[in-house]
PDB file of C-alpha atoms and ligand atoms in Angstrom:
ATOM      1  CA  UNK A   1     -81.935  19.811 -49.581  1.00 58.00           C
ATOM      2  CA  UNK A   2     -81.358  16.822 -51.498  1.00 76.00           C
ATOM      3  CA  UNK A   3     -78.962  14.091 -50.331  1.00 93.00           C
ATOM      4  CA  UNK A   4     -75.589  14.058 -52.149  1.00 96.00           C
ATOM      5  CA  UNK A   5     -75.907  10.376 -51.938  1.00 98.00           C
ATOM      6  CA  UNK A   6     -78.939   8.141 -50.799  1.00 98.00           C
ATOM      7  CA  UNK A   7     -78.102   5.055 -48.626  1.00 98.00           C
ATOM      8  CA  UNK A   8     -80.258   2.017 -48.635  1.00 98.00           C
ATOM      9  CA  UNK A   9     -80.116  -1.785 -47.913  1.00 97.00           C
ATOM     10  CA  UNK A  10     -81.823  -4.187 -49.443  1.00 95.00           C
ATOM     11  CA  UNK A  11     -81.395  -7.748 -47.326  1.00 93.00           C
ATOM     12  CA  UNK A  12     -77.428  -8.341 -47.321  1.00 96.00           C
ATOM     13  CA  UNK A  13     -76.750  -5.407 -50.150  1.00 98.00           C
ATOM     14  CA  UNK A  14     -76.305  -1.685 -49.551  1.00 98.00           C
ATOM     15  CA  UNK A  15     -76.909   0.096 -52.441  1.00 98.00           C
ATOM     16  CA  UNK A  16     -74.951   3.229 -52.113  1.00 98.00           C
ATOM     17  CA  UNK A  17     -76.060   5.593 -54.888  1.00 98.00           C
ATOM     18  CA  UNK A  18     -74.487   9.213 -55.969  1.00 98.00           C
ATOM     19  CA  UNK A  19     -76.970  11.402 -56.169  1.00 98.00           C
ATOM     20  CA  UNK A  20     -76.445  14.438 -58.354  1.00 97.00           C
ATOM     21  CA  UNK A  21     -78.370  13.701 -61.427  1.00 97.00           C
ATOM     22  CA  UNK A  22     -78.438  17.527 -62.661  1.00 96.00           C
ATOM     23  CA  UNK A  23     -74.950  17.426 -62.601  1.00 96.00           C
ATOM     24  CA  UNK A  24     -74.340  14.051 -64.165  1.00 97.00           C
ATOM     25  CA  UNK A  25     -73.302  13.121 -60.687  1.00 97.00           C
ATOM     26  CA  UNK A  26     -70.305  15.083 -60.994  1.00 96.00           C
ATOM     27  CA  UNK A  27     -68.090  14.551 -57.855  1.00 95.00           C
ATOM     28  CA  UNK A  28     -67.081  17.628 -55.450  1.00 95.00           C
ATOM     29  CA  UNK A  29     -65.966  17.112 -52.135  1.00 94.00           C
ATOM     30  CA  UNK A  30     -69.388  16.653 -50.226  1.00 95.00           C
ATOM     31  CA  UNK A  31     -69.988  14.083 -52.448  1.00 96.00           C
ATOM     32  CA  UNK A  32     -66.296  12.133 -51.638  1.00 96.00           C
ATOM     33  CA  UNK A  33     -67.262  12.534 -47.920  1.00 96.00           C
ATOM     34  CA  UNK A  34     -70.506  11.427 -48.259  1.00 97.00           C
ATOM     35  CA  UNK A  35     -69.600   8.267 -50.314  1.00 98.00           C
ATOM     36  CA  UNK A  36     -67.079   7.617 -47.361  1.00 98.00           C
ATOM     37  CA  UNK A  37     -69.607   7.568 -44.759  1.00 97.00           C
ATOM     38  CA  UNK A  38     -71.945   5.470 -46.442  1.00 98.00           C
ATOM     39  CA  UNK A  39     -68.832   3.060 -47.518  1.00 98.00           C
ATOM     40  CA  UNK A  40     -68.241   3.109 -43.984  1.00 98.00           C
ATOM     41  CA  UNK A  41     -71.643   2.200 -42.406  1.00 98.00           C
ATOM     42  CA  UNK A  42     -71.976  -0.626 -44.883  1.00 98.00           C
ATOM     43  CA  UNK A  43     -68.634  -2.102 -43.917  1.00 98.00           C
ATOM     44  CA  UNK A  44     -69.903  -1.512 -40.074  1.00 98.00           C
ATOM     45  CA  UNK A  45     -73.161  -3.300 -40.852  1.00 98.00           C
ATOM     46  CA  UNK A  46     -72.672  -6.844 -40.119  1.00 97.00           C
ATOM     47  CA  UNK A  47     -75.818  -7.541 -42.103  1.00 97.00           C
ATOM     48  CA  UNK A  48     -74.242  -6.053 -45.098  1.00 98.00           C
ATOM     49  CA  UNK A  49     -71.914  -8.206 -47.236  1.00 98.00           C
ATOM     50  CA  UNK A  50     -72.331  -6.401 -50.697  1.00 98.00           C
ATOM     51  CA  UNK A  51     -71.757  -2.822 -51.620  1.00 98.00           C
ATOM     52  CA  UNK A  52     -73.766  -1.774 -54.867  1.00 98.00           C
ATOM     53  CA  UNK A  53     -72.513   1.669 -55.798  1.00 98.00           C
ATOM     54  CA  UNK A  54     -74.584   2.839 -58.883  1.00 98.00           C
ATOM     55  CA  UNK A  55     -75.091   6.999 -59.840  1.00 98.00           C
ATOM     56  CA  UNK A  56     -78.902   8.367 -60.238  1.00 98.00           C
ATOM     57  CA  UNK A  57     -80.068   9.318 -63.678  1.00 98.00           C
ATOM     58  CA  UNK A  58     -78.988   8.787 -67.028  1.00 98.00           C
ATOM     59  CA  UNK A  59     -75.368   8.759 -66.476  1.00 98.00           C
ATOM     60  CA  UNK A  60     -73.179   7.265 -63.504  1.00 98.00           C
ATOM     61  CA  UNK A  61     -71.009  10.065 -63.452  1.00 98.00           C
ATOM     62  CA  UNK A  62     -68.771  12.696 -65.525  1.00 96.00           C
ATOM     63  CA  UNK A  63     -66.105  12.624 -63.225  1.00 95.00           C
ATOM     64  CA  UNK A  64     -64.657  15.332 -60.775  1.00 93.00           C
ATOM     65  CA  UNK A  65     -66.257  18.580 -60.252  1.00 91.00           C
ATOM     66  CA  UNK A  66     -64.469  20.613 -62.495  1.00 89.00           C
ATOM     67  CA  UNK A  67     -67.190  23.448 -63.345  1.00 87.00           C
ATOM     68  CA  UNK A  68     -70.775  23.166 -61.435  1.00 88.00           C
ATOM     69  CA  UNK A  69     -72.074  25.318 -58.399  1.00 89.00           C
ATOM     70  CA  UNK A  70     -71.082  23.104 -56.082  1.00 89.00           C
ATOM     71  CA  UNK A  71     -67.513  22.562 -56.927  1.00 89.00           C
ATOM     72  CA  UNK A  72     -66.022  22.741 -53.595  1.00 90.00           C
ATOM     73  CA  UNK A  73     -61.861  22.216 -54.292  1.00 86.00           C
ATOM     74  CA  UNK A  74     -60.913  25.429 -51.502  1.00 87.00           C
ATOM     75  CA  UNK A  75     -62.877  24.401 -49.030  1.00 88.00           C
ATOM     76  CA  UNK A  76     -61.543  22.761 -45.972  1.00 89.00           C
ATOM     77  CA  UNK A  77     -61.981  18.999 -45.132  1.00 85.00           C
ATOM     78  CA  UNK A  78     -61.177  16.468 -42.243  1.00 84.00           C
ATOM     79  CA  UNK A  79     -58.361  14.085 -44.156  1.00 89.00           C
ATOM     80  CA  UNK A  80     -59.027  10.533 -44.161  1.00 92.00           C
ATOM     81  CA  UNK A  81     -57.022   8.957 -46.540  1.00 95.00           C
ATOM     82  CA  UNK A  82     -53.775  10.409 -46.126  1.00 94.00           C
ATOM     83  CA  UNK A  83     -51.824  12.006 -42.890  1.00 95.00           C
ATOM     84  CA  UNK A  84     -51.737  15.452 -44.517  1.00 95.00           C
ATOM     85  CA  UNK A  85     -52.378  18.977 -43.629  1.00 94.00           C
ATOM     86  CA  UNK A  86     -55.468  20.931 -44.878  1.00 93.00           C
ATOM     87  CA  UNK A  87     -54.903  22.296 -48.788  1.00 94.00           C
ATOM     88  CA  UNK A  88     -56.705  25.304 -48.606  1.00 94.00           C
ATOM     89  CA  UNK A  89     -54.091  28.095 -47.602  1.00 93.00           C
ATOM     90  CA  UNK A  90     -51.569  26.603 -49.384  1.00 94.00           C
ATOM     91  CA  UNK A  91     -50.218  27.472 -53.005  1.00 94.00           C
ATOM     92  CA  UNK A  92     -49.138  25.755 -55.939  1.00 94.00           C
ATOM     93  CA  UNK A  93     -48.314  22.446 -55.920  1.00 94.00           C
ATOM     94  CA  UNK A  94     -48.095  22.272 -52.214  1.00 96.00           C
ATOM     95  CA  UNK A  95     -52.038  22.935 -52.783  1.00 95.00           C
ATOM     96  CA  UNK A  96     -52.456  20.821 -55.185  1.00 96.00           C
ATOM     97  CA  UNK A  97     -50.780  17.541 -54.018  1.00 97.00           C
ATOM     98  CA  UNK A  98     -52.416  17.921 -50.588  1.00 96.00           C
ATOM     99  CA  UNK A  99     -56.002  18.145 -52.155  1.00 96.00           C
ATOM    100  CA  UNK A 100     -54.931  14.959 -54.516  1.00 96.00           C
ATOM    101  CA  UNK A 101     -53.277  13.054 -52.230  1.00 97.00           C
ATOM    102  CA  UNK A 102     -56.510  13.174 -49.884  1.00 96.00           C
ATOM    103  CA  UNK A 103     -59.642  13.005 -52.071  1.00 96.00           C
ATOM    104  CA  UNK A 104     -58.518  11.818 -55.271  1.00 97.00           C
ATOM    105  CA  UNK A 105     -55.532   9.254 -54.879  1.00 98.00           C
ATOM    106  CA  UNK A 106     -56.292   8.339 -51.352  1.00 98.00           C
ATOM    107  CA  UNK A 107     -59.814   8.214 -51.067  1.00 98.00           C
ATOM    108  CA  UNK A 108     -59.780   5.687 -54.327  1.00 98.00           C
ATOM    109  CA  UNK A 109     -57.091   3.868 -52.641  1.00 98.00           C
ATOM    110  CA  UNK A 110     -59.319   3.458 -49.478  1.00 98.00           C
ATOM    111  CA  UNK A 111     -62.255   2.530 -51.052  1.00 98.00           C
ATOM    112  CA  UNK A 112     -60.128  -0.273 -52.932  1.00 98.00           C
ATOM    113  CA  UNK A 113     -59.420  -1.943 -49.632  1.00 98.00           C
ATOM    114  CA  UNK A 114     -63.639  -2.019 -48.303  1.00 98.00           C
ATOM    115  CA  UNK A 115     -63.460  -4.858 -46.555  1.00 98.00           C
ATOM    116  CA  UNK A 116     -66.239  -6.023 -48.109  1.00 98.00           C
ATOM    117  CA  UNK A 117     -67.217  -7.165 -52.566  1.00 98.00           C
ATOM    118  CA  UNK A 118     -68.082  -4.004 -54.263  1.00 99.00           C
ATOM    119  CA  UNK A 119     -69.841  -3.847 -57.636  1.00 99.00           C
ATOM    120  CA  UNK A 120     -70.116  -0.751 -59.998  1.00 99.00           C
ATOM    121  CA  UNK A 121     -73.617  -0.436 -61.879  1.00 98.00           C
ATOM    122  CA  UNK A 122     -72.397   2.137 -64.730  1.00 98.00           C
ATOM    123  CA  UNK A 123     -75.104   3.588 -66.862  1.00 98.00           C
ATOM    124  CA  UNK A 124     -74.357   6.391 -69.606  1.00 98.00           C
ATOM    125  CA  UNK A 125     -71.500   8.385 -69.055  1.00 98.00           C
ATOM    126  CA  UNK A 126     -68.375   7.168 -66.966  1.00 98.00           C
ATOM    127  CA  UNK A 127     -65.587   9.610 -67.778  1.00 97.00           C
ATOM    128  CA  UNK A 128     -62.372  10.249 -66.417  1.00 96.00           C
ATOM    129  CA  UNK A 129     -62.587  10.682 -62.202  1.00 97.00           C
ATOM    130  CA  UNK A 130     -66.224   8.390 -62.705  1.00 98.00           C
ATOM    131  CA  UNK A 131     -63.373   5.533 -63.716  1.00 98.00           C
ATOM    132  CA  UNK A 132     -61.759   5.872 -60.732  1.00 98.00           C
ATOM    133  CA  UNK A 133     -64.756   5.437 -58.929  1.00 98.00           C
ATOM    134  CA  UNK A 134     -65.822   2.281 -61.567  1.00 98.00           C
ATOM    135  CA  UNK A 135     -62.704   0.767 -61.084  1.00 98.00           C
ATOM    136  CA  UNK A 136     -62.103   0.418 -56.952  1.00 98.00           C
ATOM    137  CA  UNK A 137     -65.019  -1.678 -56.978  1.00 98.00           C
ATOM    138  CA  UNK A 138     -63.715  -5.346 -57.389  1.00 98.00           C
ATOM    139  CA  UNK A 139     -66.604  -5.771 -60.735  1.00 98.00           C
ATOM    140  CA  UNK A 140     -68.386  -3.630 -62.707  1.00 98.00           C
ATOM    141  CA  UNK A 141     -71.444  -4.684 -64.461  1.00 99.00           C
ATOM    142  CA  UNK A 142     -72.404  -1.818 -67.461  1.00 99.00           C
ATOM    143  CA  UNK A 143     -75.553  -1.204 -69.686  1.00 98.00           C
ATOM    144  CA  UNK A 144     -75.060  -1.344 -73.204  1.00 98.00           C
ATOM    145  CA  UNK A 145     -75.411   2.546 -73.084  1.00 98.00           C
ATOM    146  CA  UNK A 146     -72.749   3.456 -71.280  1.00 98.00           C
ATOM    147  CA  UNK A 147     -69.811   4.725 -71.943  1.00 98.00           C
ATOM    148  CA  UNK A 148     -66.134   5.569 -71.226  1.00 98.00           C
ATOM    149  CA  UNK A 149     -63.229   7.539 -71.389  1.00 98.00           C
ATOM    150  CA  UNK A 150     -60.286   9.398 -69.816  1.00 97.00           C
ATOM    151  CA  UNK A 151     -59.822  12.494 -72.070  1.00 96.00           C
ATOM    152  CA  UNK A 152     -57.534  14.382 -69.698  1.00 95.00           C
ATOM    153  CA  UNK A 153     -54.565  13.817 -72.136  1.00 96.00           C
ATOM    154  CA  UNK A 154     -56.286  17.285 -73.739  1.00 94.00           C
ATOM    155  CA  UNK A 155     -55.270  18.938 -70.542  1.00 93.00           C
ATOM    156  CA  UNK A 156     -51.348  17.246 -71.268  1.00 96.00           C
ATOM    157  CA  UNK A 157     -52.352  15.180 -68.340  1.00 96.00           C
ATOM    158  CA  UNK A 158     -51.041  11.837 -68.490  1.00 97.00           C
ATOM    159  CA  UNK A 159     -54.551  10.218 -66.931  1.00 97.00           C
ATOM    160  CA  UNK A 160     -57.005  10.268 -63.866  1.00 97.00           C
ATOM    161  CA  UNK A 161     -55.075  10.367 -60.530  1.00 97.00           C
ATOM    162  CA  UNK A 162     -55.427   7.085 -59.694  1.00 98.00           C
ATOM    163  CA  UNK A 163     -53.575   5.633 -62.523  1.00 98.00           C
ATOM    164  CA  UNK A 164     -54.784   1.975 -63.142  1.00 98.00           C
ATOM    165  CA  UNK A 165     -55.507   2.023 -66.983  1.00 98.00           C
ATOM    166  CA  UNK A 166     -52.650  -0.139 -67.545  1.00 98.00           C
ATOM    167  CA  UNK A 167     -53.583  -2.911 -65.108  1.00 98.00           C
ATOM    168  CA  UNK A 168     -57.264  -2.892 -66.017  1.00 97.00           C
ATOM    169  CA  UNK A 169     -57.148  -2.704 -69.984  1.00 98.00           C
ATOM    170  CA  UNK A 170     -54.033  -3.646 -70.604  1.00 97.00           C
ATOM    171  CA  UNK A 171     -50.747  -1.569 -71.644  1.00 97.00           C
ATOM    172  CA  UNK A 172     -52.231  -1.289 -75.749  1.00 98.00           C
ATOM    173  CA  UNK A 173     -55.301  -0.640 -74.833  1.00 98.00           C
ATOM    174  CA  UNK A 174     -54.728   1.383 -72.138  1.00 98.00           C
ATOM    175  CA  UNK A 175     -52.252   3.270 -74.990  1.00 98.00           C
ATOM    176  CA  UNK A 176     -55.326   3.869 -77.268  1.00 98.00           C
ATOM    177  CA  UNK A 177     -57.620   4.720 -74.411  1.00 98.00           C
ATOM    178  CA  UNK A 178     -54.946   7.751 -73.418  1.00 98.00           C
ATOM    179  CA  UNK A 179     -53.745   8.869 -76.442  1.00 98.00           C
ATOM    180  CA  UNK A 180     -57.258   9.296 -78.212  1.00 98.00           C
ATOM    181  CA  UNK A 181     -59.363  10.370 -75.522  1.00 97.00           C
ATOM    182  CA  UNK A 182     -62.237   9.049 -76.794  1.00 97.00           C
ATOM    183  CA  UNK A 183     -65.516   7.196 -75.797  1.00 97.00           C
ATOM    184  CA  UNK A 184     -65.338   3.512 -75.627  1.00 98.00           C
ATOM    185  CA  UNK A 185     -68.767   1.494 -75.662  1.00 98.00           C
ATOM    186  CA  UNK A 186     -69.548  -1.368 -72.986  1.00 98.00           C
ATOM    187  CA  UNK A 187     -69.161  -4.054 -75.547  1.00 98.00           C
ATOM    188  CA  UNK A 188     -65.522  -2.565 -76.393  1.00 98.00           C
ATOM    189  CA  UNK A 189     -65.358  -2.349 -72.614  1.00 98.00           C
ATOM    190  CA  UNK A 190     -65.990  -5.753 -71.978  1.00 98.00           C
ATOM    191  CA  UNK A 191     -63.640  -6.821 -74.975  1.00 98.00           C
ATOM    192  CA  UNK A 192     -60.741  -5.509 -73.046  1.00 98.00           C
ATOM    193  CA  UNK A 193     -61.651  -6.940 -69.478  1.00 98.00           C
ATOM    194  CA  UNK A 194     -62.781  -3.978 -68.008  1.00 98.00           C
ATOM    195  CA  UNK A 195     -66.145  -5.322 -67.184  1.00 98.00           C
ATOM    196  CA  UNK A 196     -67.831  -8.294 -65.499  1.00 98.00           C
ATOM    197  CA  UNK A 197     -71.342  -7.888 -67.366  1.00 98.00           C
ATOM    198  CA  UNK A 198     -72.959  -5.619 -70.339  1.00 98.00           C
ATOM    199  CA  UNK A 199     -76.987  -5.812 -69.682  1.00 98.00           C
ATOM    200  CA  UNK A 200     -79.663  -3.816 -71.639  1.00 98.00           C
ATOM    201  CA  UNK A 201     -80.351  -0.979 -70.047  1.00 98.00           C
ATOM    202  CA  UNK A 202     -83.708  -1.812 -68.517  1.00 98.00           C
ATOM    203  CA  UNK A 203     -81.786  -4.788 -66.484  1.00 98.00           C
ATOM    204  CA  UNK A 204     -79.196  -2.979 -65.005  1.00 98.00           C
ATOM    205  CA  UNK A 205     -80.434  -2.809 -61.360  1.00 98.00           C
ATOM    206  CA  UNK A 206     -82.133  -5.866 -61.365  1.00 98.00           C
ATOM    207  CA  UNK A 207     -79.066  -7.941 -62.731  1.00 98.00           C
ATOM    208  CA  UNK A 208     -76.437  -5.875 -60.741  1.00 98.00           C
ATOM    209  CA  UNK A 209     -78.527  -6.778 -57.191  1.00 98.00           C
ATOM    210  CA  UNK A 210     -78.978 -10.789 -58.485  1.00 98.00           C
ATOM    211  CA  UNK A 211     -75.309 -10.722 -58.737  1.00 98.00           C
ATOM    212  CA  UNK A 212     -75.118  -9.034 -55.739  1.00 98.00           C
ATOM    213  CA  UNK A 213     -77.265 -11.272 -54.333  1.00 98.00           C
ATOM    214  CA  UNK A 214     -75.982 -14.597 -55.253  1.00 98.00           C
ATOM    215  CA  UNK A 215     -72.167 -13.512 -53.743  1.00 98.00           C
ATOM    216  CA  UNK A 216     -73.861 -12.349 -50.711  1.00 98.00           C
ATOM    217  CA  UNK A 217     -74.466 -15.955 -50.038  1.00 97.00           C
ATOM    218  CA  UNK A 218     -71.008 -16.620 -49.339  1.00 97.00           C
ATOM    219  CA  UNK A 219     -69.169 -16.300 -45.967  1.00 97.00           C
ATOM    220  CA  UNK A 220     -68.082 -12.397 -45.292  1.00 96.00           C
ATOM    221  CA  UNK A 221     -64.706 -13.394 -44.024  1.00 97.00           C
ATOM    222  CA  UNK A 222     -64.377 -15.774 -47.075  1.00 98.00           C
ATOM    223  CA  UNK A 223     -65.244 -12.980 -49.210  1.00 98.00           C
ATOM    224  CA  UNK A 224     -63.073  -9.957 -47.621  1.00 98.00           C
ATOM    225  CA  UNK A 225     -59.698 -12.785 -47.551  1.00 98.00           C
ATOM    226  CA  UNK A 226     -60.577 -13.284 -50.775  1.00 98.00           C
ATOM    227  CA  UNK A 227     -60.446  -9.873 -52.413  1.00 98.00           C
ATOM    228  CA  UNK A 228     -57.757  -9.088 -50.078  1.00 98.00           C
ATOM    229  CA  UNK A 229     -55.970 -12.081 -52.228  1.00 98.00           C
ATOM    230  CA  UNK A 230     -56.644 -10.778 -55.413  1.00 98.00           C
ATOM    231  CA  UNK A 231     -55.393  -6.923 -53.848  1.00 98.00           C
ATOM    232  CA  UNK A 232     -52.537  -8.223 -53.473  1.00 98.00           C
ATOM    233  CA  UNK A 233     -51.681  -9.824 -56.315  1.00 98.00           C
ATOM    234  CA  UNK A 234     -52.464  -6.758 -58.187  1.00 98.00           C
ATOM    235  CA  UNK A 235     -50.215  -4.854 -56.121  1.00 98.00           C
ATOM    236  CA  UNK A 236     -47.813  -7.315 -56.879  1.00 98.00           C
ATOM    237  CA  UNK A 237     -48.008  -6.719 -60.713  1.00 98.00           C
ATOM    238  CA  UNK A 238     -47.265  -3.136 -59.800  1.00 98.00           C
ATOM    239  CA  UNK A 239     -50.414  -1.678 -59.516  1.00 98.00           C
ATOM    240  CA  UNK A 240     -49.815   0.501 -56.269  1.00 98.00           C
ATOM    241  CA  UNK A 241     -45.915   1.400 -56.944  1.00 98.00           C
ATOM    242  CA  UNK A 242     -46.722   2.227 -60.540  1.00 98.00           C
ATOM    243  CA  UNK A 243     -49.494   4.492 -59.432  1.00 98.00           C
ATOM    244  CA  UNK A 244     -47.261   6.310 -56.684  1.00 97.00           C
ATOM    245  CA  UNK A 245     -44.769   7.057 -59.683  1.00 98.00           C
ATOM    246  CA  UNK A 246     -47.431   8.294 -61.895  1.00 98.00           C
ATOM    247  CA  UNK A 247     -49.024  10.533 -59.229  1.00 98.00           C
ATOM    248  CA  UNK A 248     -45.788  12.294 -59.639  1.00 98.00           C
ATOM    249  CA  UNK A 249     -46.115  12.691 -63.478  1.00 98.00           C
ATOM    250  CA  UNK A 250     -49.535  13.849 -62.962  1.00 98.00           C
ATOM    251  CA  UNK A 251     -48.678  16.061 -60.581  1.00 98.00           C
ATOM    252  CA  UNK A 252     -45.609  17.365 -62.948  1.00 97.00           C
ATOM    253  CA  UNK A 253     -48.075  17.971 -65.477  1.00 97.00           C
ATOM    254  CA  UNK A 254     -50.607  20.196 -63.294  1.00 96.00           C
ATOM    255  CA  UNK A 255     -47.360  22.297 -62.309  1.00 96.00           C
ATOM    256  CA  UNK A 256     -46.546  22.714 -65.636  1.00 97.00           C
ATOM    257  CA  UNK A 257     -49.968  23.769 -67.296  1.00 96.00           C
ATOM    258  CA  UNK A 258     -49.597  26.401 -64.190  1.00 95.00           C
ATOM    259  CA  UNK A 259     -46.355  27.211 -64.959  1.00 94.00           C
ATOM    260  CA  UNK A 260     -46.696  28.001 -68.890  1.00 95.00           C
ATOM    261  CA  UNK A 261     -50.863  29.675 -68.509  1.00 89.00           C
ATOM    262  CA  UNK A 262     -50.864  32.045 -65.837  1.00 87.00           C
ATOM    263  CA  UNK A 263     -51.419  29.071 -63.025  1.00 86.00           C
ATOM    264  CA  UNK A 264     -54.129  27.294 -64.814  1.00 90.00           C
ATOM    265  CA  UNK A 265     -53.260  23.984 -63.803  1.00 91.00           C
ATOM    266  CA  UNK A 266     -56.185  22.416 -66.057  1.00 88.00           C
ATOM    267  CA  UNK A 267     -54.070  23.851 -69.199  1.00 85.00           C
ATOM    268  CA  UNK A 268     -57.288  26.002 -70.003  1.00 84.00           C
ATOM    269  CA  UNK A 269     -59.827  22.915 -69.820  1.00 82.00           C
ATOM    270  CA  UNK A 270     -63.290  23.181 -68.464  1.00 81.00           C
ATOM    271  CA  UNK A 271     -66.257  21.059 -67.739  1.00 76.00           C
ATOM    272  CA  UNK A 272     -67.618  22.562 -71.244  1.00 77.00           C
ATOM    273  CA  UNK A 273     -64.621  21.777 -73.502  1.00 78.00           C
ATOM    274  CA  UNK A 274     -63.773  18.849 -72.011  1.00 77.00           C
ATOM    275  CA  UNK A 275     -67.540  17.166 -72.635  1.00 73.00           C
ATOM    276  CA  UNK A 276     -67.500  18.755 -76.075  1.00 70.00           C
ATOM    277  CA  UNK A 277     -64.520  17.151 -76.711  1.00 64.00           C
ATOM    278  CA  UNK A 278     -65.395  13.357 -75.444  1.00 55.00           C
ATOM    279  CA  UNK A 279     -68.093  13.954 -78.055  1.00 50.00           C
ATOM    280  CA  UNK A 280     -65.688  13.838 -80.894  1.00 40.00           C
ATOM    281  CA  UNK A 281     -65.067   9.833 -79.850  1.00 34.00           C
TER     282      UNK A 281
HETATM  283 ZN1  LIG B 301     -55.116  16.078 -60.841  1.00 81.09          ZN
END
């Protein structure tokens, strides 16, 4: 059996990298836990003081789980995020926000505060919960192929769980970004402030770990008060309150597809339609 997600450290960087290629990396549960625990031994590793997280094959990731074998949403897990209780013999949105709370919204918020610089190497596709995952890391450095969006406005979802479109692009473009759907390139990426670096393609490992490399040279204390600096001031521009409202218009939203299609709270989205449509971008 493969490994959801390979582990590896290379001098002071752990390159932590999701590992689901015939899937486009698509994230189920397993693969949540098993990002934790390799999140968790870097931050343990005094020799580590860089966390590469990059996604194997031509794409970083499409984003949750939403239609391959593996998708894993009623099975039990140990929460680690949030003081909850299990999801799975629940119903409704007493499911729902229990499963969210835990893997989506906490997890993202846990990863946030890794003691420790992270840095996102995005290749191909980074859609909707893949910009989650993009966006906890403190930079992101992209190849000119890839590519973004958050298209869950099609499922009258106002956005990915953990809400920080406004705080990373900016309220207009964050406006765009929602109400199209579409793909946005790197360079447009980049334009907006999104990203730290565009490199070609054929560079993006070996510029991601030089970068990695050169802020591994600084003290790890230096480094984890530092980000914890720039946390906060985020947090102090809203970014954590105006999540934890959002989370409840998200959460509004998946009642109501239930509510109005026969408790499809994915408003009769799949992992087909939804890639089809982030083609039309
Ligand atoms: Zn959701």
């Amino acid at each position: 059996m493969t490994e959801t997600v390979r582990y590896e450290r290379r001098d002071g960087v752990a390159l932590v990298t999701m590992n689901r290629p015939e899937y486009r990396n698509a994230q189920n549960s397993a693969m949540t836990y098993a990002l934790d625990a390799a999140f968790t031994r870097a931050v343990e590793d005094d020799e580590v003081k860089v966390i590469v997280l990059a996604g194997a094959g031509e794409h970083f990731s499409a984003g949750h789980d939403i239609g391959s074998p593996g998708r894993d949403t009623d099975v039990s897990f140990e929460n680690k995020a949030v003081l909850w209780w299990d999801h799975v013999d629940k119903a409704g949105g007493d499911q729902r926000f229990a499963r969210e709370s835990e893997v989506y919204l906490g997890m993202c918020r846990r990863w946030r505060e890794i003691p420790k610089p992270t840095i996102a190497s995005v290749q191909g596709a980074c859609v909707a919960g893949a910009l989650m995952l993009a966006w906890v890391c403190d930079l992101i450095v992209a190849a000119e192929d890839a590519f973004f969006a958050d298209p869950v406005v099609r499922m009258g979802i106002p956005g990915v769980e953990y809400f920080a479109h406004p705080w990373v692009l900016g309220p207009r473009a964050a406006k765009e970004v929602l109400f199209t759907g579409e793909r946005f390139s790197a360079r447009q990426a980049k334009e907006w402030g999104m990203l730290n670096r565009v490199v070609p393609r054929a560079d993006l490992e070996a510029e991601t770990l030089a970068l990695a490399g050169r802020i591994a040279g600084m003290p790890r204390f230096g480094l984890a008060l530092a980000k914890k600096a720039v946390n906060q001031a985020e947090d102090l521009m809203g970014l954590r309150s105006g999540m934890d409202s959002v989370f409840g218009l998200h959460h509004f939203a998946h009642a109501h597809n239930a509510e109005v299609s026969g408790g499809d709270s994915l408003g009769g989205q799949d992992a087909r339609s939804m890639r089809d449509a982030g083609r039309t971008g």
